PDB file of C-alpha atoms and ligand atoms in Angstrom:
ATOM      1  CA  UNK A  12       0.972  16.846   1.267  1.00  0.00           C
ATOM      2  CA  UNK A  13       2.317  12.660  -0.295  1.00  0.00           C
ATOM      3  CA  UNK A  14       1.336   9.964   0.913  1.00  0.00           C
ATOM      4  CA  UNK A  15       4.505   6.698   0.789  1.00  0.00           C
ATOM      5  CA  UNK A  16       4.591   3.279   1.354  1.00  0.00           C
ATOM      6  CA  UNK A  17       6.913   0.210   1.521  1.00  0.00           C
ATOM      7  CA  UNK A  18       5.104  -2.209   0.935  1.00  0.00           C
ATOM      8  CA  UNK A  19       7.895  -4.538   2.718  1.00  0.00           C
ATOM      9  CA  UNK A  20       6.650  -3.047   5.722  1.00  0.00           C
ATOM     10  CA  UNK A  21       3.801  -5.091   4.613  1.00  0.00           C
ATOM     11  CA  UNK A  22       5.262  -7.584   2.905  1.00  0.00           C
ATOM     12  CA  UNK A  23       8.746  -8.422   4.412  1.00  0.00           C
ATOM     13  CA  UNK A  24      10.885  -9.182   1.358  1.00  0.00           C
ATOM     14  CA  UNK A  25       8.952  -6.849  -0.958  1.00  0.00           C
ATOM     15  CA  UNK A  26      11.302  -4.241  -2.524  1.00  0.00           C
ATOM     16  CA  UNK A  27       8.396  -2.139  -3.920  1.00  0.00           C
ATOM     17  CA  UNK A  28       7.628   1.093  -2.606  1.00  0.00           C
ATOM     18  CA  UNK A  29       4.925   3.894  -3.731  1.00  0.00           C
ATOM     19  CA  UNK A  30       4.133   7.122  -3.167  1.00  0.00           C
ATOM     20  CA  UNK A  31       1.083   9.963  -4.184  1.00  0.00           C
ATOM     21  CA  UNK A  32      -0.556  13.533  -3.314  1.00  0.00           C
ATOM     22  CA  UNK A  33      -3.670  10.782  -2.940  1.00  0.00           C
ATOM     23  CA  UNK A  34      -4.280   8.790  -0.622  1.00  0.00           C
ATOM     24  CA  UNK A  35      -7.170   6.844  -2.474  1.00  0.00           C
ATOM     25  CA  UNK A  36      -4.520   6.193  -5.392  1.00  0.00           C
ATOM     26  CA  UNK A  37      -2.111   5.351  -3.246  1.00  0.00           C
ATOM     27  CA  UNK A  38      -4.323   2.147  -1.800  1.00  0.00           C
ATOM     28  CA  UNK A  39      -5.189   1.324  -6.307  1.00  0.00           C
ATOM     29  CA  UNK A  40      -1.462   1.733  -6.826  1.00  0.00           C
ATOM     30  CA  UNK A  41      -0.852  -0.757  -4.022  1.00  0.00           C
ATOM     31  CA  UNK A  42      -4.085  -2.713  -4.608  1.00  0.00           C
ATOM     32  CA  UNK A  43      -3.229  -3.395  -8.464  1.00  0.00           C
ATOM     33  CA  UNK A  44       0.316  -4.286  -6.905  1.00  0.00           C
ATOM     34  CA  UNK A  45      -1.169  -7.122  -4.152  1.00  0.00           C
ATOM     35  CA  UNK A  46      -2.956  -8.953  -7.115  1.00  0.00           C
ATOM     36  CA  UNK A  47       0.187  -8.780  -9.711  1.00  0.00           C
ATOM     37  CA  UNK A  48       2.783  -9.170  -7.391  1.00  0.00           C
ATOM     38  CA  UNK A  49       1.750 -11.303  -4.358  1.00  0.00           C
ATOM     39  CA  UNK A  50      -1.569 -13.127  -5.525  1.00  0.00           C
ATOM     40  CA  UNK A  51      -3.773 -11.275  -2.800  1.00  0.00           C
ATOM     41  CA  UNK A  52      -6.771 -10.637  -5.721  1.00  0.00           C
ATOM     42  CA  UNK A  53      -8.852  -9.144  -2.447  1.00  0.00           C
ATOM     43  CA  UNK A  54      -7.893  -6.430   0.042  1.00  0.00           C
ATOM     44  CA  UNK A  55      -9.791  -7.444   2.998  1.00  0.00           C
ATOM     45  CA  UNK A  56     -10.443  -4.814   5.704  1.00  0.00           C
ATOM     46  CA  UNK A  57      -7.664  -6.870   8.166  1.00  0.00           C
ATOM     47  CA  UNK A  58      -4.977  -5.963   4.935  1.00  0.00           C
ATOM     48  CA  UNK A  59      -6.499  -2.372   4.561  1.00  0.00           C
ATOM     49  CA  UNK A  60      -6.346  -1.281   7.725  1.00  0.00           C
ATOM     50  CA  UNK A  61      -2.178  -3.657   7.988  1.00  0.00           C
ATOM     51  CA  UNK A  62      -1.177  -1.471   4.858  1.00  0.00           C
ATOM     52  CA  UNK A  63      -2.961   1.843   5.630  1.00  0.00           C
ATOM     53  CA  UNK A  64      -1.170   1.172   9.245  1.00  0.00           C
ATOM     54  CA  UNK A  65       2.397   1.387   7.324  1.00  0.00           C
ATOM     55  CA  UNK A  66       1.650   4.513   5.407  1.00  0.00           C
ATOM     56  CA  UNK A  67       3.851   7.618   5.954  1.00  0.00           C
ATOM     57  CA  UNK A  68       2.553  11.163   5.573  1.00  0.00           C
ATOM     58  CA  UNK A  69       4.850  13.456   4.613  1.00  0.00           C
TER      59      UNK A  69
HETATM   60 ZN1   ZN B 121       4.930  -6.186  -2.801  1.00  0.00          ZN
END
């Protein structure tokens, strides 16, 4: 099982994509990227929900 996220689905215009076999690992990679590239230092429940709704599992 793979979890995939295209950051552009959450942050229009961003080309970063993430893939992991572990959902919490994917979320931490996304959190690091959000902090480094989008200046989002705190993943609020709203952001987490938006990200999770865009994660593709397959
Ligand atoms: Zn991004």
